[in-house]
Amino acid sequence: MSNDTTGSRTGASAPRRIRTDARRNVEALLDAAKTVFGTSGVDAPAKEITDLAGVGVGTLYRHFPQRSDLIKAVIEREIDACADAAPALAAEHPPGIALARWLERLAAFVVTKRGFAAALHSGDPAFDGLSGYLMEKLGPALGSLLDAATAADEIRAVVSSQDLLYAVAKLCAPLPDEEPDYGRRMVALLVDGLRSIDTQR
Amino acid sequence: MSNDTTGSRTGASAPRRIRTDARRNVEALLDAAKTVFGTSGVDAPAKEITDLAGVGVGTLYRHFPQRSDLIKAVIEREIDACADAAPALAAEHPPGIALARWLERLAAFVVTKRGFAAALHSGDPAFDGLSGYLMEKLGPALGSLLDAATAADEIRAVVSSQDLLYAVAKLCAPLPDEEPDYGRRMVALLVDGLRSIDTQR
DNA sequence: TATAGTTCCGGAAAGAGATTCCGCTTCACT
DNA sequence: AGTGAAGCGGAATCTCTTTCCGGAACTATA
């Protein structure tokens, strides 16, 4: 009676490890959903996703009871990937270039993932917290790039990472009739501005 | 054989007048849709709308074969209302105040109508042209207010109506975790800046 | 490795809502 | 008033979502 059936040190919160097939299915679903969302939009039939993932519908609903759960998971995964790209860039390039490259990558993400801006602006309470997640994950990543670039005297210290993040998010959520790379151009301009140390008095 | 069956002067393009009951139903549907969209979101069941409008589902689909047609029509109607408000404001207030009031009204529209930002950012080609419609209708309305205010020396002539329009549209499409009146505040700030003639050298 | 106890899976079935279709009504014009 | 077109309602149909449960697969233990 007094024995912990799992033997785990973490206690009541982790009664058992997640089954490996379950994790594999979740990954397959997220991959499939990312692809299908890109092809047919976020309102694509569930069957299209489950077929591509090679699982039954039941499995989809087990892991993502609401469609918004699936959308959120896909987006959060992309945000993570974006954050993870920062250290590699920082290692490969001088600070100013690393920052520019990373912002380009962020802009590309926001521009191409229409579903992202749509979810962010949908007003659906299911997506509350998404922009919080964005700040939380990307804020530090951007912050360290920014600090490094500032310390190396490659940019002017005039913006916070939050300022930049929101600026990119808002500028890159394009209006339909805008030229397609309006957002990217504006961000590039912004970065050029930041890096224009030598033209300053 | 050679007779025009309608007797209309406009020729082939207007074979017959639109039936008054049809027009009445369209109006009822738009009113109902506006209300229901506000209450239950743009994905509300069609029945909810037709019931409120007091018509059958068939009637909805006759006039708006796609849901996006209905959404577009509702939004365009609000845009029209916004544009129509300009002359009245211009008649009642001095130019600078009229401009400020109108921008407040525009901001309120963008902020409250979540569906607007969502449609604009959805990426669905069905909504292409919406932002064009916005520019086309609101551009001149804002332009005349702006010209009047500039002529009366109540604001500085530093922005185009398109600049202002896009600025409002983008600033007021709020991220979920932002304070709710972030957009309104930013627009107010913008207007204050425009009107700060006396503090300029 | 064999066993017991869970967790997870697939896909049929039920439910919910969207969309079509057509006989009947209402309107505009003469 | 008569006539033909336009429009209407809502039952029927179709599509997609969501639930449900018998059985398969996995993990922990001996």
Coordinates of C-alpha atoms (C1' of nucleotides) in Angstrom, one line a residue:
Chain A
M1 CA 0.0 0.0 0.0
S2 CA 2.8 2.3 0.9
N3 CA 4.8 1.4 -2.1
D4 CA 5.2 3.8 -5.1
T5 CA 4.2 1.5 -8.0
T6 CA 6.7 3.3 -10.3
G7 CA 9.7 3.6 -8.2
S8 CA 10.2 7.1 -9.7
R9 CA 11.8 9.8 -7.7
T10 CA 9.6 12.5 -9.0
G11 CA 6.6 11.2 -7.1
A12 CA 2.9 11.5 -7.8
S13 CA 3.2 13.8 -10.8
A14 CA 5.0 11.2 -13.0
P15 CA 3.3 7.9 -12.4
R16 CA 4.7 6.4 -15.6
R17 CA 6.9 7.2 -18.6
I18 CA 5.0 8.2 -21.7
R19 CA 4.8 5.2 -24.1
T20 CA 7.2 5.5 -27.0
D21 CA 4.6 4.6 -29.6
A22 CA 2.5 7.4 -28.2
R23 CA 5.3 9.9 -28.5
R24 CA 6.0 8.7 -32.0
N25 CA 2.4 9.2 -33.0
V26 CA 2.3 12.7 -31.5
E27 CA 5.4 13.6 -33.5
A28 CA 3.9 12.1 -36.7
L29 CA 0.7 14.1 -36.1
L30 CA 2.6 17.3 -35.6
D31 CA 4.7 16.8 -38.8
A32 CA 1.6 15.9 -40.8
A33 CA -0.4 18.8 -39.4
K34 CA 2.4 21.3 -40.2
T35 CA 2.4 20.0 -43.8
V36 CA -1.4 19.9 -44.2
F37 CA -1.8 23.3 -42.6
G38 CA 0.6 24.7 -45.2
T39 CA -1.2 23.0 -48.1
S40 CA -4.8 23.2 -47.2
G41 CA -5.0 25.7 -44.4
V42 CA -5.7 25.2 -40.8
D43 CA -9.3 24.2 -41.4
A44 CA -8.3 21.1 -43.4
P45 CA -10.3 18.0 -42.6
A46 CA -8.9 15.9 -39.7
K47 CA -8.8 12.8 -41.9
E48 CA -6.3 14.4 -44.2
I49 CA -3.9 14.9 -41.3
T50 CA -4.4 11.4 -39.8
D51 CA -4.0 9.7 -43.1
L52 CA -0.7 11.5 -43.7
A53 CA 0.4 10.7 -40.2
G54 CA -0.6 7.1 -40.7
V55 CA -2.8 7.0 -37.6
G56 CA -6.5 6.7 -36.9
V57 CA -8.7 9.7 -36.0
G58 CA -9.1 8.4 -32.5
T59 CA -5.4 9.0 -32.0
L60 CA -5.6 12.5 -33.1
Y61 CA -8.4 13.3 -30.7
R62 CA -6.7 11.5 -27.8
H63 CA -3.7 13.8 -28.1
F64 CA -5.4 17.0 -29.3
P65 CA -9.0 17.1 -28.1
Q66 CA -9.5 20.5 -29.7
R67 CA -8.3 21.6 -33.0
S68 CA -6.8 24.7 -31.4
D69 CA -4.6 22.4 -29.3
L70 CA -3.1 21.0 -32.5
I71 CA -2.6 24.4 -34.0
K72 CA -1.0 25.7 -30.9
A73 CA 1.3 22.7 -30.6
V74 CA 2.4 23.2 -34.2
I75 CA 3.1 26.8 -33.7
E76 CA 4.9 26.4 -30.4
R77 CA 7.1 23.8 -32.1
E78 CA 8.1 26.3 -34.8
I79 CA 8.7 28.9 -32.1
D80 CA 11.0 26.5 -30.4
A81 CA 12.9 25.8 -33.6
C82 CA 13.3 29.5 -34.1
A83 CA 14.7 29.9 -30.6
D84 CA 17.0 27.0 -31.0
A85 CA 18.5 28.5 -34.1
A86 CA 20.0 31.4 -32.1
P87 CA 23.0 29.7 -30.5
A88 CA 24.1 28.2 -33.7
L89 CA 24.0 31.5 -35.5
A90 CA 25.8 33.2 -32.7
A91 CA 28.6 30.6 -32.9
E92 CA 29.0 30.9 -36.7
H93 CA 28.8 34.6 -37.3
P94 CA 30.0 37.9 -35.8
P95 CA 27.3 39.3 -33.4
G96 CA 25.8 41.8 -35.8
I97 CA 25.5 39.3 -38.6
A98 CA 24.1 36.7 -36.3
L99 CA 21.4 39.1 -35.1
A100 CA 20.5 40.1 -38.7
R101 CA 20.3 36.5 -39.8
W102 CA 18.2 35.5 -36.9
L103 CA 15.7 38.3 -37.5
E104 CA 15.5 37.3 -41.1
R105 CA 14.6 33.8 -40.0
L106 CA 12.0 35.1 -37.6
A107 CA 10.5 37.3 -40.3
A108 CA 10.4 34.3 -42.7
F109 CA 8.5 32.3 -40.1
V110 CA 5.9 35.0 -39.4
V111 CA 5.5 35.8 -43.1
T112 CA 5.1 32.2 -44.4
K113 CA 3.1 30.9 -41.5
R114 CA -0.2 32.6 -42.3
G115 CA -1.8 30.4 -39.7
F116 CA 0.4 32.1 -37.1
A117 CA -0.9 35.7 -37.6
A118 CA -4.4 34.3 -38.1
A119 CA -4.3 32.4 -34.7
L120 CA -2.8 35.4 -33.0
H121 CA -5.5 37.7 -34.2
S122 CA -8.4 35.3 -34.1
G123 CA -9.5 36.5 -30.7
D124 CA -10.3 32.9 -29.8
P125 CA -9.5 32.5 -26.1
A126 CA -8.0 29.1 -27.0
F127 CA -5.0 31.0 -28.4
D128 CA -4.4 33.2 -25.4
G129 CA -1.0 32.7 -24.1
L130 CA 0.5 32.1 -27.5
S131 CA 2.0 35.5 -27.7
G132 CA 3.1 35.0 -24.1
Y133 CA 4.8 31.8 -25.2
L134 CA 6.5 33.7 -28.0
M135 CA 7.9 36.4 -25.7
E136 CA 9.0 33.8 -23.2
K137 CA 10.9 31.6 -25.7
L138 CA 12.1 34.2 -28.2
G139 CA 12.7 37.1 -25.7
P140 CA 15.8 35.5 -24.2
A141 CA 17.1 34.2 -27.5
L142 CA 16.8 37.6 -29.1
G143 CA 18.1 39.2 -25.9
S144 CA 21.4 37.4 -25.9
L145 CA 22.0 38.1 -29.6
L146 CA 21.1 41.8 -29.0
D147 CA 23.4 42.0 -26.0
A148 CA 26.3 40.4 -27.8
A149 CA 25.9 42.7 -30.8
T150 CA 25.7 45.7 -28.5
A151 CA 28.7 44.7 -26.5
A152 CA 30.7 44.3 -29.7
D153 CA 29.6 47.8 -30.7
E154 CA 28.0 46.5 -33.8
I155 CA 24.6 48.0 -33.1
R156 CA 23.2 50.9 -31.2
A157 CA 21.5 50.1 -27.9
V158 CA 18.2 51.7 -28.6
V159 CA 15.7 48.9 -28.5
S160 CA 14.6 46.2 -26.1
S161 CA 14.1 42.6 -27.3
Q162 CA 10.4 43.0 -26.6
D163 CA 10.2 46.1 -28.9
L164 CA 11.9 44.2 -31.7
L165 CA 9.9 41.1 -31.3
Y166 CA 6.6 42.9 -31.4
A167 CA 7.7 45.1 -34.3
V168 CA 8.6 42.1 -36.3
A169 CA 5.4 40.3 -35.4
K170 CA 3.2 43.2 -36.4
L171 CA 5.1 44.4 -39.4
C172 CA 5.3 40.9 -40.9
A173 CA 1.7 40.0 -40.5
P174 CA 0.9 41.2 -44.0
L175 CA -2.2 42.8 -45.3
P176 CA -3.4 40.7 -48.4
D177 CA -2.7 43.4 -51.0
E178 CA 0.6 44.4 -49.7
E179 CA 3.7 43.4 -51.7
P180 CA 4.6 40.0 -50.3
D181 CA 7.9 41.0 -48.8
Y182 CA 6.9 44.3 -47.3
G183 CA 7.4 42.8 -43.9
R184 CA 10.8 41.5 -44.7
R185 CA 11.9 44.8 -46.2
M186 CA 10.7 46.7 -43.2
V187 CA 12.6 44.5 -40.8
A188 CA 15.7 44.7 -43.0
L189 CA 15.4 48.4 -42.8
L190 CA 15.1 48.3 -39.1
V191 CA 18.2 46.2 -38.7
D192 CA 20.2 48.5 -41.0
G193 CA 19.1 51.3 -38.8
L194 CA 20.3 49.5 -35.8
R195 CA 23.6 48.8 -37.3
S196 CA 24.3 52.3 -38.7
I197 CA 26.8 53.1 -35.9
D198 CA 29.3 54.8 -38.2
T199 CA 26.8 57.2 -39.8
Q200 CA 25.8 58.4 -36.3
R201 CA 27.5 61.5 -34.9
Chain B
M1 CA -38.2 40.2 -80.7
S2 CA -36.5 43.6 -81.0
N3 CA -38.2 44.9 -77.8
D4 CA -36.2 45.3 -74.6
T5 CA -38.3 43.3 -72.2
T6 CA -37.6 45.7 -69.4
G7 CA -37.9 49.0 -71.0
S8 CA -34.9 50.1 -69.0
R9 CA -32.5 52.7 -70.4
T10 CA -29.5 51.0 -69.0
G11 CA -29.7 48.2 -71.5
A12 CA -28.5 44.6 -71.1
S13 CA -26.7 45.1 -67.7
A14 CA -29.9 45.7 -65.7
P15 CA -32.6 43.4 -67.0
R16 CA -34.8 44.0 -64.0
R17 CA -35.0 45.8 -60.7
I18 CA -34.0 43.8 -57.6
R19 CA -37.1 42.7 -55.7
T20 CA -37.8 44.7 -52.6
D21 CA -38.4 41.6 -50.4
A22 CA -35.0 40.3 -51.6
R23 CA -33.3 43.5 -50.6
R24 CA -35.1 43.5 -47.2
N25 CA -33.9 39.9 -46.6
V26 CA -30.3 40.8 -47.4
E27 CA -30.4 43.7 -45.0
A28 CA -32.0 41.5 -42.3
L29 CA -29.3 38.9 -42.8
L30 CA -26.5 41.4 -42.6
D31 CA -27.9 42.9 -39.4
A32 CA -28.3 39.4 -37.9
A33 CA -24.9 38.4 -39.0
K34 CA -23.3 41.4 -37.5
T35 CA -25.0 40.7 -34.2
V36 CA -24.2 37.0 -34.2
F37 CA -20.6 37.4 -35.3
G38 CA -20.2 39.8 -32.3
T39 CA -21.8 37.3 -29.9
S40 CA -20.7 33.9 -31.1
G41 CA -17.8 34.6 -33.5
V42 CA -17.6 34.3 -37.2
D43 CA -18.0 30.5 -37.1
A44 CA -21.4 30.6 -35.5
P45 CA -23.9 28.1 -37.0
A46 CA -25.8 29.4 -40.0
K47 CA -29.1 28.6 -38.3
E48 CA -28.4 31.1 -35.6
I49 CA -28.1 33.8 -38.1
T50 CA -31.1 32.8 -40.3
D51 CA -33.3 32.4 -37.2
L52 CA -32.4 35.9 -36.0
A53 CA -33.0 37.3 -39.4
G54 CA -36.3 35.4 -39.7
V55 CA -35.5 33.7 -43.0
G56 CA -34.8 30.2 -44.1
V57 CA -31.3 28.8 -44.6
G58 CA -31.9 28.7 -48.4
T59 CA -32.2 32.4 -48.4
L60 CA -28.9 32.8 -46.7
Y61 CA -27.2 30.6 -49.3
R62 CA -28.9 32.3 -52.2
H63 CA -27.4 35.6 -51.3
F64 CA -24.2 34.5 -49.7
P65 CA -23.0 31.2 -51.2
Q66 CA -19.8 31.2 -49.2
R67 CA -19.5 32.2 -45.6
S68 CA -16.7 34.5 -46.6
D69 CA -19.1 36.4 -48.8
L70 CA -21.2 37.1 -45.7
I71 CA -18.3 38.1 -43.6
K72 CA -17.0 40.4 -46.3
A73 CA -20.3 42.0 -46.8
V74 CA -20.7 42.7 -43.0
I75 CA -17.2 44.2 -42.9
E76 CA -17.7 46.3 -46.0
R77 CA -20.8 47.6 -44.5
E78 CA -19.0 48.7 -41.4
I79 CA -16.3 50.3 -43.5
D80 CA -19.0 52.2 -45.3
A81 CA -20.5 53.4 -42.1
C82 CA -17.1 54.6 -40.9
A83 CA -16.6 56.5 -44.1
D84 CA -20.0 58.0 -43.9
A85 CA -19.3 59.3 -40.5
A86 CA -16.6 61.7 -41.8
P87 CA -18.8 64.4 -43.3
A88 CA -21.0 64.7 -40.2
L89 CA -18.0 65.0 -37.9
A90 CA -16.4 67.6 -40.2
A91 CA -19.6 69.7 -40.1
E92 CA -19.9 69.5 -36.3
H93 CA -16.4 70.1 -35.2
P94 CA -13.3 72.2 -36.0
P95 CA -11.0 70.2 -38.4
G96 CA -8.5 69.0 -35.8
I97 CA -11.1 67.7 -33.5
A98 CA -13.1 66.1 -36.3
L99 CA -10.0 64.3 -37.4
A100 CA -9.2 63.0 -33.9
R101 CA -12.8 61.9 -33.4
W102 CA -12.9 60.1 -36.7
L103 CA -9.6 58.2 -36.0
E104 CA -11.1 57.2 -32.6
R105 CA -14.0 55.8 -34.3
L106 CA -11.9 53.9 -36.8
A107 CA -9.7 52.6 -34.0
A108 CA -12.8 51.4 -32.1
F109 CA -14.0 49.6 -35.2
V110 CA -10.7 47.8 -35.7
V111 CA -10.3 47.0 -32.1
T112 CA -13.8 45.7 -31.4
K113 CA -14.3 43.8 -34.6
R114 CA -11.9 40.9 -34.0
G115 CA -13.3 39.3 -37.1
F116 CA -11.9 42.1 -39.1
A117 CA -8.2 41.6 -38.2
A118 CA -8.8 37.8 -38.4
A119 CA -10.2 38.0 -41.9
L120 CA -7.5 40.4 -43.0
H121 CA -4.8 38.1 -41.7
S122 CA -6.4 34.8 -42.5
G123 CA -4.6 34.5 -45.8
D124 CA -7.8 33.1 -47.4
P125 CA -7.9 34.4 -51.0
A126 CA -11.6 35.0 -50.4
F127 CA -10.6 38.0 -48.5
D128 CA -8.3 39.5 -51.0
G129 CA -9.4 42.9 -51.9
L130 CA -10.8 43.7 -48.5
S131 CA -7.8 45.9 -47.6
G132 CA -8.2 47.4 -51.0
Y133 CA -11.8 48.2 -50.3
L134 CA -10.7 49.7 -47.0
M135 CA -8.2 52.0 -48.7
E136 CA -10.6 52.9 -51.5
K137 CA -13.4 53.9 -49.1
L138 CA -11.5 55.2 -46.2
G139 CA -8.7 56.9 -48.0
P140 CA -10.7 59.7 -49.4
A141 CA -12.7 60.2 -46.2
L142 CA -9.6 60.5 -44.2
G143 CA -7.8 62.5 -46.9
S144 CA -10.4 65.2 -46.7
L145 CA -10.3 65.4 -42.9
L146 CA -6.6 65.5 -43.1
D147 CA -6.5 68.3 -45.7
A148 CA -9.0 70.4 -43.8
A149 CA -7.0 70.1 -40.6
T150 CA -3.8 70.8 -42.4
A151 CA -5.3 73.9 -44.2
A152 CA -6.5 75.2 -40.8
D153 CA -3.0 74.8 -39.4
E154 CA -4.2 72.4 -36.8
I155 CA -1.9 69.6 -37.7
R156 CA 1.5 69.2 -39.3
A157 CA 1.4 67.9 -42.8
V158 CA 3.8 65.0 -42.3
V159 CA 1.7 61.9 -43.1
S160 CA -0.4 60.7 -46.0
S161 CA -3.8 59.2 -45.4
Q162 CA -2.5 55.8 -46.5
D163 CA 0.2 56.0 -43.9
L164 CA -2.3 56.8 -41.2
L165 CA -4.8 54.2 -42.3
Y166 CA -2.3 51.4 -42.3
A167 CA -0.8 52.6 -39.0
V168 CA -4.1 52.4 -37.3
A169 CA -5.0 49.1 -38.9
K170 CA -1.8 47.5 -37.8
L171 CA -1.5 49.1 -34.4
C172 CA -5.0 48.3 -33.5
A173 CA -4.9 44.6 -34.4
P174 CA -4.1 43.6 -30.9
L175 CA -2.0 40.7 -29.7
P176 CA -4.0 38.7 -27.2
D177 CA -1.9 39.5 -24.1
E178 CA -1.6 43.2 -24.8
E179 CA -3.5 45.6 -22.7
P180 CA -6.8 45.9 -24.4
D181 CA -6.5 49.6 -25.4
Y182 CA -2.9 49.5 -26.5
G183 CA -4.0 50.3 -30.0
R184 CA -6.3 53.2 -29.0
R185 CA -3.5 54.7 -26.9
M186 CA -1.0 54.4 -29.7
V187 CA -3.3 56.1 -32.1
A188 CA -4.1 58.9 -29.6
L189 CA -0.4 59.4 -29.2
L190 CA 0.0 59.6 -32.9
V191 CA -2.8 62.2 -33.2
D192 CA -1.3 64.3 -30.4
G193 CA 2.0 64.2 -32.2
L194 CA 0.3 65.4 -35.4
R195 CA -1.4 68.2 -33.5
S196 CA 1.6 69.4 -31.6
I197 CA 2.1 72.4 -33.9
D198 CA 2.8 74.9 -31.1
T199 CA 5.5 72.8 -29.5
Q200 CA 7.4 72.6 -32.7
R201 CA 10.0 75.2 -33.6
Chain C
dT1 C1' 11.8 -13.9 -20.4
dA2 C1' 6.9 -14.4 -18.9
dT3 C1' 3.1 -12.0 -16.8
dA4 C1' 0.1 -8.5 -15.2
dG5 C1' -1.6 -4.2 -15.5
dT6 C1' -1.9 0.0 -18.2
dT7 C1' -2.0 2.9 -21.9
dC8 C1' -3.0 3.6 -26.4
dC9 C1' -4.8 2.5 -30.9
dG10 C1' -8.1 2.1 -34.9
dG11 C1' -12.1 2.9 -37.0
dA12 C1' -17.2 2.2 -36.8
dA13 C1' -21.0 4.9 -35.5
dA14 C1' -23.4 8.9 -33.8
dG15 C1' -23.9 13.7 -33.9
dA16 C1' -23.7 18.5 -35.7
dG17 C1' -23.6 21.5 -39.1
dA18 C1' -23.2 22.9 -44.0
dT19 C1' -25.2 22.9 -48.5
dT20 C1' -28.4 21.6 -52.1
dC21 C1' -32.8 21.2 -54.2
dC22 C1' -37.3 22.0 -55.7
dG23 C1' -42.4 22.9 -55.2
dC24 C1' -44.7 26.9 -53.9
dT25 C1' -45.2 32.1 -53.0
dT26 C1' -44.4 36.8 -54.0
dC27 C1' -43.2 40.4 -56.8
dA28 C1' -42.7 43.5 -61.1
dC29 C1' -44.3 44.6 -65.2
dT30 C1' -47.9 45.1 -68.7
Chain D
dA1 C1' -55.9 41.2 -63.4
dG2 C1' -52.6 38.2 -65.7
dT3 C1' -48.1 36.3 -66.5
dG4 C1' -43.6 34.9 -66.0
dA5 C1' -39.4 35.5 -63.5
dA6 C1' -37.3 35.8 -59.0
dG7 C1' -37.1 34.5 -54.6
dC8 C1' -38.5 31.7 -50.5
dG9 C1' -38.5 27.9 -46.9
dG10 C1' -37.1 23.9 -45.0
dA11 C1' -36.7 18.8 -45.7
dA12 C1' -33.1 15.9 -47.4
dT13 C1' -28.5 15.1 -48.2
dC14 C1' -23.7 15.3 -47.5
dT15 C1' -19.4 16.3 -45.1
dC16 C1' -16.7 16.6 -41.3
dT17 C1' -16.3 16.2 -36.3
dT18 C1' -16.3 13.8 -32.1
dT19 C1' -17.2 9.8 -29.2
dC20 C1' -16.6 5.1 -27.8
dC21 C1' -14.9 0.6 -26.8
dG22 C1' -12.8 -4.1 -27.9
dG23 C1' -8.4 -5.4 -28.7
dA24 C1' -3.3 -4.6 -29.5
dA25 C1' 1.0 -2.8 -27.7
dC26 C1' 3.9 -1.3 -24.2
dT27 C1' 6.2 -1.0 -19.5
dA28 C1' 7.3 -2.6 -15.1
dT29 C1' 8.1 -6.4 -12.3
dA30 C1' 9.5 -11.2 -11.1

